[in-house]
mmCIF file of C-alpha atoms and ligand atoms in Angstrom:
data_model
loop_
_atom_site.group_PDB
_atom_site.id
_atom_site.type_symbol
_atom_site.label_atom_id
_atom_site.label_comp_id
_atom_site.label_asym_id
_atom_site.label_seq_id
_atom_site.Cartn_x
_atom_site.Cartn_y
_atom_site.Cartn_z
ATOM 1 C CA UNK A 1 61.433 107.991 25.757
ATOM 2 C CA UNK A 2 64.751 106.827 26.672
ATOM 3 C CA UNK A 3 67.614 110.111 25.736
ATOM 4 C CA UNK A 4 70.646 106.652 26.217
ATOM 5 C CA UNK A 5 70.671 103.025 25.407
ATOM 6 C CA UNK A 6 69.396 101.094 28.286
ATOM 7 C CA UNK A 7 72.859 99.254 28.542
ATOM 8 C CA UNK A 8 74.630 102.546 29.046
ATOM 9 C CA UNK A 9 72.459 103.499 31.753
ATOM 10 C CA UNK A 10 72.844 100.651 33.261
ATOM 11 C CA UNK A 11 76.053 98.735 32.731
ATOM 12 C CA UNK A 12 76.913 96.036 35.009
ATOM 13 C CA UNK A 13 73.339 94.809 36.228
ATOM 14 C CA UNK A 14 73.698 92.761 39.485
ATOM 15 C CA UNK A 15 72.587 89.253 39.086
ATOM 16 C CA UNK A 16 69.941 89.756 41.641
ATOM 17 C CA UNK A 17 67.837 92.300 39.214
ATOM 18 C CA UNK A 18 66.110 91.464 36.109
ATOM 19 C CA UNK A 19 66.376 94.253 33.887
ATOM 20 C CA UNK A 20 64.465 93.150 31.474
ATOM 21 C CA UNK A 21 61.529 93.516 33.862
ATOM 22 C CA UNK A 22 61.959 96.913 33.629
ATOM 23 C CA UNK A 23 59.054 98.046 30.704
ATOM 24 C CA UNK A 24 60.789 101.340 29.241
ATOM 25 C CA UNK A 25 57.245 102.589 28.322
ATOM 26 C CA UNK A 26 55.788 102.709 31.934
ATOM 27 C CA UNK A 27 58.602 104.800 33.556
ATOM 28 C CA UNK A 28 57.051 106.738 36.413
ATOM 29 C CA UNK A 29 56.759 110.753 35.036
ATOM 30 C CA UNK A 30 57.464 111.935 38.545
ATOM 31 C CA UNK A 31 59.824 110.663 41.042
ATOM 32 C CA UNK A 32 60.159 111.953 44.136
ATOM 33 C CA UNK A 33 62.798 110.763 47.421
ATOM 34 C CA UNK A 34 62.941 111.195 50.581
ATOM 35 C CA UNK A 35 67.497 111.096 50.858
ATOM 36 C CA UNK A 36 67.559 110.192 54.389
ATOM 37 C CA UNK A 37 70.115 108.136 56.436
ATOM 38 C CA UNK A 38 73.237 109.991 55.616
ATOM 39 C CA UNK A 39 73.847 110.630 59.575
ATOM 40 C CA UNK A 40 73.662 106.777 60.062
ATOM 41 C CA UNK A 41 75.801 106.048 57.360
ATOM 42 C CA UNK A 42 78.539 108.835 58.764
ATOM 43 C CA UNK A 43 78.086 107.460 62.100
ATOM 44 C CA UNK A 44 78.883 103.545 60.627
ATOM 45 C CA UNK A 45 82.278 104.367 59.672
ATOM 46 C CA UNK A 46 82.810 106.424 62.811
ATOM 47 C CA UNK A 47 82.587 109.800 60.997
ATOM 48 C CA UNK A 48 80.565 113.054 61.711
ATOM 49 C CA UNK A 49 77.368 113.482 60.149
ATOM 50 C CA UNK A 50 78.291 115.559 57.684
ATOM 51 C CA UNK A 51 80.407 113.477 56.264
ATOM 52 C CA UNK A 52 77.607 111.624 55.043
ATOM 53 C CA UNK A 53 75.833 114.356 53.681
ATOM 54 C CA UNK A 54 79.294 114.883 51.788
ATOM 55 C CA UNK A 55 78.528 111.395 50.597
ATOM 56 C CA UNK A 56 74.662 112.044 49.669
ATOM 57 C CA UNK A 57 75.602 114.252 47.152
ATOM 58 C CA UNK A 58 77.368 111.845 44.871
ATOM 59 C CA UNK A 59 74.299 110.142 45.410
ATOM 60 C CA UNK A 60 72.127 112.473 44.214
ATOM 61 C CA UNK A 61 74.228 113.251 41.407
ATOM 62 C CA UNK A 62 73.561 109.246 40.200
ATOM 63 C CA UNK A 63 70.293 109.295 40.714
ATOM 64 C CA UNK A 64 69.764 112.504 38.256
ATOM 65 C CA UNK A 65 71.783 111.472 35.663
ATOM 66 C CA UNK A 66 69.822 107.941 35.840
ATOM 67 C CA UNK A 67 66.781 109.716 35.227
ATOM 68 C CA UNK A 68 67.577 112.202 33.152
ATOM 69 C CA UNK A 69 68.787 109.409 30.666
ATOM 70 C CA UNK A 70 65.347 107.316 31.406
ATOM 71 C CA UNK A 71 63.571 110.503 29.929
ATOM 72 C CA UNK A 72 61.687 110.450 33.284
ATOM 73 C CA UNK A 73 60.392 114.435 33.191
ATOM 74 C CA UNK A 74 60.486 115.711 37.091
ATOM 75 C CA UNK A 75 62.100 114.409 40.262
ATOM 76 C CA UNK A 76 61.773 116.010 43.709
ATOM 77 C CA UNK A 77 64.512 115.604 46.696
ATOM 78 C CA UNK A 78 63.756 116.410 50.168
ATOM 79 C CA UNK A 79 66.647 118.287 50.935
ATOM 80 C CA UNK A 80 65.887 120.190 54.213
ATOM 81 C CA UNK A 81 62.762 120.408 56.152
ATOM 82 C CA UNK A 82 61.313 123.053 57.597
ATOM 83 C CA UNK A 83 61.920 120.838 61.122
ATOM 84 C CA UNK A 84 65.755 120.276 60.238
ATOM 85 C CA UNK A 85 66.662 123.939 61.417
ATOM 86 C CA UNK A 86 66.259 122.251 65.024
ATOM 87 C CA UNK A 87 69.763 120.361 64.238
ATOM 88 C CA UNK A 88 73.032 121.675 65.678
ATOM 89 C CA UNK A 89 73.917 124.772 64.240
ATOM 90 C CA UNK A 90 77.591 122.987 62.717
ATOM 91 C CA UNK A 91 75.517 120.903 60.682
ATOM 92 C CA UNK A 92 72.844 123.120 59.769
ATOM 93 C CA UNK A 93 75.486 125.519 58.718
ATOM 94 C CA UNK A 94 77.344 122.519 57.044
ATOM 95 C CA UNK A 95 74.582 121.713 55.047
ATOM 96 C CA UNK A 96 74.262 125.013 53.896
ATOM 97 C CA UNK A 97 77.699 125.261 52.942
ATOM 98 C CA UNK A 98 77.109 122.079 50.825
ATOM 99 C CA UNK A 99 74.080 123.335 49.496
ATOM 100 C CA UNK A 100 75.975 126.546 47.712
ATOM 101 C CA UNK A 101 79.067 124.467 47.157
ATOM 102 C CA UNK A 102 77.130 121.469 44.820
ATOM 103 C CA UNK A 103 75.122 123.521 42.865
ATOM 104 C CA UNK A 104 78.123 125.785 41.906
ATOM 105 C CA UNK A 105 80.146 122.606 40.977
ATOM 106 C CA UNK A 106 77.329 120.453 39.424
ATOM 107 C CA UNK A 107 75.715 123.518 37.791
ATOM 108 C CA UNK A 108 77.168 123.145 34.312
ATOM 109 C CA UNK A 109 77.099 119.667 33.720
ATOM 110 C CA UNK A 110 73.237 119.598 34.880
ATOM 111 C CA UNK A 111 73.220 122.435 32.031
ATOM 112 C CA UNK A 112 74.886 120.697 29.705
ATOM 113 C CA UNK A 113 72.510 117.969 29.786
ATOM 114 C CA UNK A 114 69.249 120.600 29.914
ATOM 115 C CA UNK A 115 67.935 119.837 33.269
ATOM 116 C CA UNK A 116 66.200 122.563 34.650
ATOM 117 C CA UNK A 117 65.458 123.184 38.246
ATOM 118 C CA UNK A 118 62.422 124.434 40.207
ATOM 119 C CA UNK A 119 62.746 124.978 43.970
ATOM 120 C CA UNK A 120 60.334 123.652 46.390
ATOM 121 C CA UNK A 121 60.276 125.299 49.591
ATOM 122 C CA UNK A 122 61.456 128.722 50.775
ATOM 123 C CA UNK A 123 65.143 129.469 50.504
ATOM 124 C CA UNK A 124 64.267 132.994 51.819
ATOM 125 C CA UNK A 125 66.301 132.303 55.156
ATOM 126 C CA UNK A 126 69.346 130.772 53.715
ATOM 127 C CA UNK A 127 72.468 132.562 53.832
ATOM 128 C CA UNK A 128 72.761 134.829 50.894
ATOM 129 C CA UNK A 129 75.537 132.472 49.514
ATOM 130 C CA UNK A 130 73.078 129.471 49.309
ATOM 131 C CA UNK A 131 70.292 131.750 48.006
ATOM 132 C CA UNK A 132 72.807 133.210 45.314
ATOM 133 C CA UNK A 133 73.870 129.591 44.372
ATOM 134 C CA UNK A 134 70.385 128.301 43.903
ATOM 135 C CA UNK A 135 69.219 131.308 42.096
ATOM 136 C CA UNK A 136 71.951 131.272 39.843
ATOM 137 C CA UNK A 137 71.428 127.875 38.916
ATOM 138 C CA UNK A 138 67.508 128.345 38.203
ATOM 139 C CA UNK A 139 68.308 131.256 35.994
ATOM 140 C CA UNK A 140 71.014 129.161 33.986
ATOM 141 C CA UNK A 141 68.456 126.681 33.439
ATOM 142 C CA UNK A 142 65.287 128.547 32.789
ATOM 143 C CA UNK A 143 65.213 127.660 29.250
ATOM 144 C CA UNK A 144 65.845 123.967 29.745
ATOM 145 C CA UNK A 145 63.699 121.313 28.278
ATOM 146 C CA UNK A 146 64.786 118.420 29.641
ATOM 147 C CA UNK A 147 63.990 116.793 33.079
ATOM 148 C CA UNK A 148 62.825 119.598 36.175
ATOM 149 C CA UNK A 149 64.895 118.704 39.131
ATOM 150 C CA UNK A 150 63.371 120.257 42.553
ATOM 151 C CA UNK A 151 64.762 120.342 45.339
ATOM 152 C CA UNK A 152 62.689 120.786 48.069
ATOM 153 C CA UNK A 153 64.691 122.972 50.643
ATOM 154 C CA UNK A 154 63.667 124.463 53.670
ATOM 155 C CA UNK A 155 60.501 122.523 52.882
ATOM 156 C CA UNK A 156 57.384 121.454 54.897
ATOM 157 C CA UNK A 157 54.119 120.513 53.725
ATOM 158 C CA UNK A 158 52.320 122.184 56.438
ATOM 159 C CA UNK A 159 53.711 125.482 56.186
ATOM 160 C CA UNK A 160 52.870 125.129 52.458
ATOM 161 C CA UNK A 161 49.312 123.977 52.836
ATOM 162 C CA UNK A 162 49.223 127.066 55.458
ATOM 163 C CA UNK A 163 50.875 129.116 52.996
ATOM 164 C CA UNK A 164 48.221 128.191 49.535
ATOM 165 C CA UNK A 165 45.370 128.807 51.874
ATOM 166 C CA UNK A 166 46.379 132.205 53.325
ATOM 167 C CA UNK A 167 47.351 133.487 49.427
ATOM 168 C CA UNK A 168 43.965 131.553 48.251
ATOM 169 C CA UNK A 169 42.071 133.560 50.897
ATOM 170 C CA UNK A 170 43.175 137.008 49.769
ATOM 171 C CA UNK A 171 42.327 136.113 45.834
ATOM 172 C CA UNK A 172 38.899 134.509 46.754
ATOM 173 C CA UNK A 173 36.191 134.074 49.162
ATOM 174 C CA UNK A 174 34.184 130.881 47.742
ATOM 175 C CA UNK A 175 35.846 127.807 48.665
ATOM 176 C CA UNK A 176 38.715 126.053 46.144
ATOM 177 C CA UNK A 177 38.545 123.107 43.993
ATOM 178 C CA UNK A 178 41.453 120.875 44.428
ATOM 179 C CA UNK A 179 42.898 122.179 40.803
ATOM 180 C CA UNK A 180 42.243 125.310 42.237
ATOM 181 C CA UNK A 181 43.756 124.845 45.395
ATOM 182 C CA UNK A 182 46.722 122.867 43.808
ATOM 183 C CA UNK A 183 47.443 126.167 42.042
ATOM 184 C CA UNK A 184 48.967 128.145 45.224
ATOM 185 C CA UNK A 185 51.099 125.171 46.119
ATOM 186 C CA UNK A 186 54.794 125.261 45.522
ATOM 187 C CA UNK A 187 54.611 122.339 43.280
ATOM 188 C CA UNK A 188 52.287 124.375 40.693
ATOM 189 C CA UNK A 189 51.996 122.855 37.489
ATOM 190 C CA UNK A 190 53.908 119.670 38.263
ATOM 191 C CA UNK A 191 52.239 116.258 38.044
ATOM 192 C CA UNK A 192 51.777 114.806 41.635
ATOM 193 C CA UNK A 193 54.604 111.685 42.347
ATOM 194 C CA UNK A 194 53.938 108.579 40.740
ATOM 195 C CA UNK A 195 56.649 107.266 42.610
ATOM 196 C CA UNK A 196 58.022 108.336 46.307
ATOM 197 C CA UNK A 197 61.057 106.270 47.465
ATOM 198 C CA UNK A 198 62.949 106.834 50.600
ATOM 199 C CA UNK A 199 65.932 105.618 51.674
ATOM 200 C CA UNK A 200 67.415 104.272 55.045
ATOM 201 C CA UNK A 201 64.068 102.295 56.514
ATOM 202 C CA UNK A 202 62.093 104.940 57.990
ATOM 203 C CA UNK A 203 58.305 103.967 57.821
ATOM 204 C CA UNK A 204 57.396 107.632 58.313
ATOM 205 C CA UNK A 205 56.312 110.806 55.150
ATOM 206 C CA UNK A 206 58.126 113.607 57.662
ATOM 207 C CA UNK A 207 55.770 116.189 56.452
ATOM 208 C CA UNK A 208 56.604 115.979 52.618
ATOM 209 C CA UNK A 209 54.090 116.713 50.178
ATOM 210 C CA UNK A 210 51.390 115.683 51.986
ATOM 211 C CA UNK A 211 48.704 116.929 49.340
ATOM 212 C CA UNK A 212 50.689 116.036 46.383
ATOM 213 C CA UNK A 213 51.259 112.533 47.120
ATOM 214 C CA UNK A 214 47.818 111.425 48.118
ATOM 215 C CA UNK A 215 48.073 108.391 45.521
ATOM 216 C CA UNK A 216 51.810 107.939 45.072
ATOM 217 C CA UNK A 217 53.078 104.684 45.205
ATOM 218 C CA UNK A 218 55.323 104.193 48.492
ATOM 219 C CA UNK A 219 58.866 102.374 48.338
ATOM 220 C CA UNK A 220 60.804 102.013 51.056
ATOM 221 C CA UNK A 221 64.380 100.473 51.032
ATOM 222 C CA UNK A 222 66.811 99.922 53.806
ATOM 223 C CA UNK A 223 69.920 101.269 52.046
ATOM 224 C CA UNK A 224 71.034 104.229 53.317
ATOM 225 C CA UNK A 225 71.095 107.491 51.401
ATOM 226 C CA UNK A 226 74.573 107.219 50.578
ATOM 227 C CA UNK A 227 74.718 103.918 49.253
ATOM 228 C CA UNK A 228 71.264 104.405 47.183
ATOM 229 C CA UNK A 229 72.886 104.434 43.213
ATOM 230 C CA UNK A 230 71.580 103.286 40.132
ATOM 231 C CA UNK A 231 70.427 99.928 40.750
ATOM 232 C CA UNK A 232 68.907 100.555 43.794
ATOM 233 C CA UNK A 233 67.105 103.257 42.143
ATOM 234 C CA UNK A 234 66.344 100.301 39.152
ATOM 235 C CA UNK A 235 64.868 97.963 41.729
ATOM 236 C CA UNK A 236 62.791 100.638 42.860
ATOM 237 C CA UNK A 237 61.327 101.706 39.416
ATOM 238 C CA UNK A 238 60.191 97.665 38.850
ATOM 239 C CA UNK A 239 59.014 97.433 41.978
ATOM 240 C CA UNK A 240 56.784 100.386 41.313
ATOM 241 C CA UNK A 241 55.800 98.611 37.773
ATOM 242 C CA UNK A 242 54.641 95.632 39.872
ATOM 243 C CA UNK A 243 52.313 98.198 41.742
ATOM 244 C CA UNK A 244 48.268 98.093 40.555
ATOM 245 C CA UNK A 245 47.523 101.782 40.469
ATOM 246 C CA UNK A 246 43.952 101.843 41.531
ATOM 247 C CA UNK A 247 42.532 105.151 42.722
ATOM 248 C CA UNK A 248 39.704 104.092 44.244
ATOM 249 C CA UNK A 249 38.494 102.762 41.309
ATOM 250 C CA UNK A 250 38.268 98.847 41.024
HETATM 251 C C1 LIG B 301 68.997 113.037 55.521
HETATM 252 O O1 LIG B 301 69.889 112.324 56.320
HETATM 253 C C2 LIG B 301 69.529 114.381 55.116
HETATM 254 C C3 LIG B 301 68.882 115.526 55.766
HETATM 255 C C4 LIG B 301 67.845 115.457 56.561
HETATM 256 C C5 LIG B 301 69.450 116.819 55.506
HETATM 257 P P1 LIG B 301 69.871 112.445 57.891
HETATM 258 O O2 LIG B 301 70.812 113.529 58.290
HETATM 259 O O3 LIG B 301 68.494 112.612 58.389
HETATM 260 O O4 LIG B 301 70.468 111.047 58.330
HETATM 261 P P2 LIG B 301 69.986 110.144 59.530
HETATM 262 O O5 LIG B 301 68.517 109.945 59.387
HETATM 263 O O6 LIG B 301 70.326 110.874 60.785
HETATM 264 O O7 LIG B 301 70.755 108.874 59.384
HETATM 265 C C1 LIG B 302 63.426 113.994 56.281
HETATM 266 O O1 LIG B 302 64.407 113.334 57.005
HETATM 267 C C2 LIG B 302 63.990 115.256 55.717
HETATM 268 C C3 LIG B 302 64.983 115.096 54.666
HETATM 269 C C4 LIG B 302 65.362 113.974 54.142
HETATM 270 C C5 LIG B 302 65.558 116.320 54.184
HETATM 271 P P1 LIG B 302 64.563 113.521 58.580
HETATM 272 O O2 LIG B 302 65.720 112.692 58.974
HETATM 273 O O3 LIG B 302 64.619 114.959 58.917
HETATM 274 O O4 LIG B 302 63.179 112.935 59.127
HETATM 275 P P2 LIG B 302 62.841 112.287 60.534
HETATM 276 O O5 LIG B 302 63.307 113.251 61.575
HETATM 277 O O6 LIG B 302 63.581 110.998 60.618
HETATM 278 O O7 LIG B 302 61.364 112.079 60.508
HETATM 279 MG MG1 LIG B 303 67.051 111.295 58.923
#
């Protein structure tokens, strides 16, 4: 159900979308998106890369707010992978800085409009800054009802799949079912993506939710990260609609 007319959400549709090929009652429940090309799109206007990151976040900010209003109930980010600790240390440290210094700033307006959040990944080896940030944010919005934003940070999905099976292993001996199994994964109780998008070309799933997105329906757009807003994320959600979901089935 939509929580804003669909003209607010979207005000000034370009002439190149359709909205009303958007069908309000087949809104993906999960979205998840993979925010990458913000180096790229730093490195276009002769910047450093964390300048785009800078820019990512206003990006991020759209894209929430967007669904939030679509009533669309959880949406995942790949924030930081469990690989992106091999960057230079500036930007690994930037991005940690940015980390602590978004949620902090965004936190009461994503309160006010009763998101809640739900980490994916281990922030464990964060600075205690970032941890305190992300913690405090979570425990703000505990009681929330509205859509569950996760971040997945410090995230990989083969450190998680290692992870489930070593915490299976010391609860049981017999071998899991997959609701079982699905149970000991960081994304617990969350419906796998309907949708994954990612931005900035890349034909690659960079070890993101590898289990969880065994029938999710792939989009891949050109635009970079930063440039990604609302009706990029609009053409994305039709072309999804377009998709025949089949499972295996006929
Ligand atoms: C994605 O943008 C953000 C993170 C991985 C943190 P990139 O930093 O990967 O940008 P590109 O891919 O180099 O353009
Ligand atoms: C994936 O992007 C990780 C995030 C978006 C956080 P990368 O830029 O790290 O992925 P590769 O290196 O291009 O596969
Ligand atoms: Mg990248």
């Amino acid at each position: 159900m939509l929580n804003q007319p669909l003209d607010i959400i979207f005000p000034e549709v370009p002439n190149d979308i359709d909205i009303n090929e958007l069908d309000i009652d087949n809104l993906p429940t999960h979205v998840s998106i993979i925010m990458d090309g913000n180096g790229r799109w730093a490195k276009l206007r002769g910047k450093k890369r964390l300048f785009g990151h800078n820019a990512g976040r206003n990006s991020l900010r759209e894209v929430v707010r967007c669904s939030s209003d679509l009533g669309i109930k959880y949406l995942s980010c790949y924030s930081f992978s469990t690989e992106n600790w091999a960057r230079p240390k500036e930007e690994v440290a930037g991005l940690m800085e940015l980390f602590a210094k978004s949620i902090l700033a965004e936190m009461d307006e994503l309160h006010k409009n009763n998101v809640k959040i739900k980490i994916v990944g281990d922030i464990s080896r964060f600075p205690q800054k970032t941890q305190d940030a992300f913690n405090k944010a979570v425990e703000m919005m505990k009681n929330n009802t509205g859509i569950v934003l996760m971040p997945a940070v410090n995230y990989g999905s083969r450190d998680e799949i290692l992870r489930a099976v070593g915490a299976y292993a010391k609860d049981h001996s017999e071998q899991p079912s997959e609701e079982e199994f699905s149970k000991y994964l960081y994304t617990d109780n969350i419906p796998d993506p309907d949708l994954l998008i990612r931005t900035s070309g890349e034909m690659r799933i960079s070890n993101y939710l590898l289990w969880q997105i065994a029938y999710s329906e792939l989009y891949v757009t050109d635009t970079l990260w930063p440039d990604f807003d609302r009706y990029e994320y609009l053409k994305a959600l039709i072309a999804y609609q377009k998709r025949n979901r089949r499972y295996g089935g006929v």
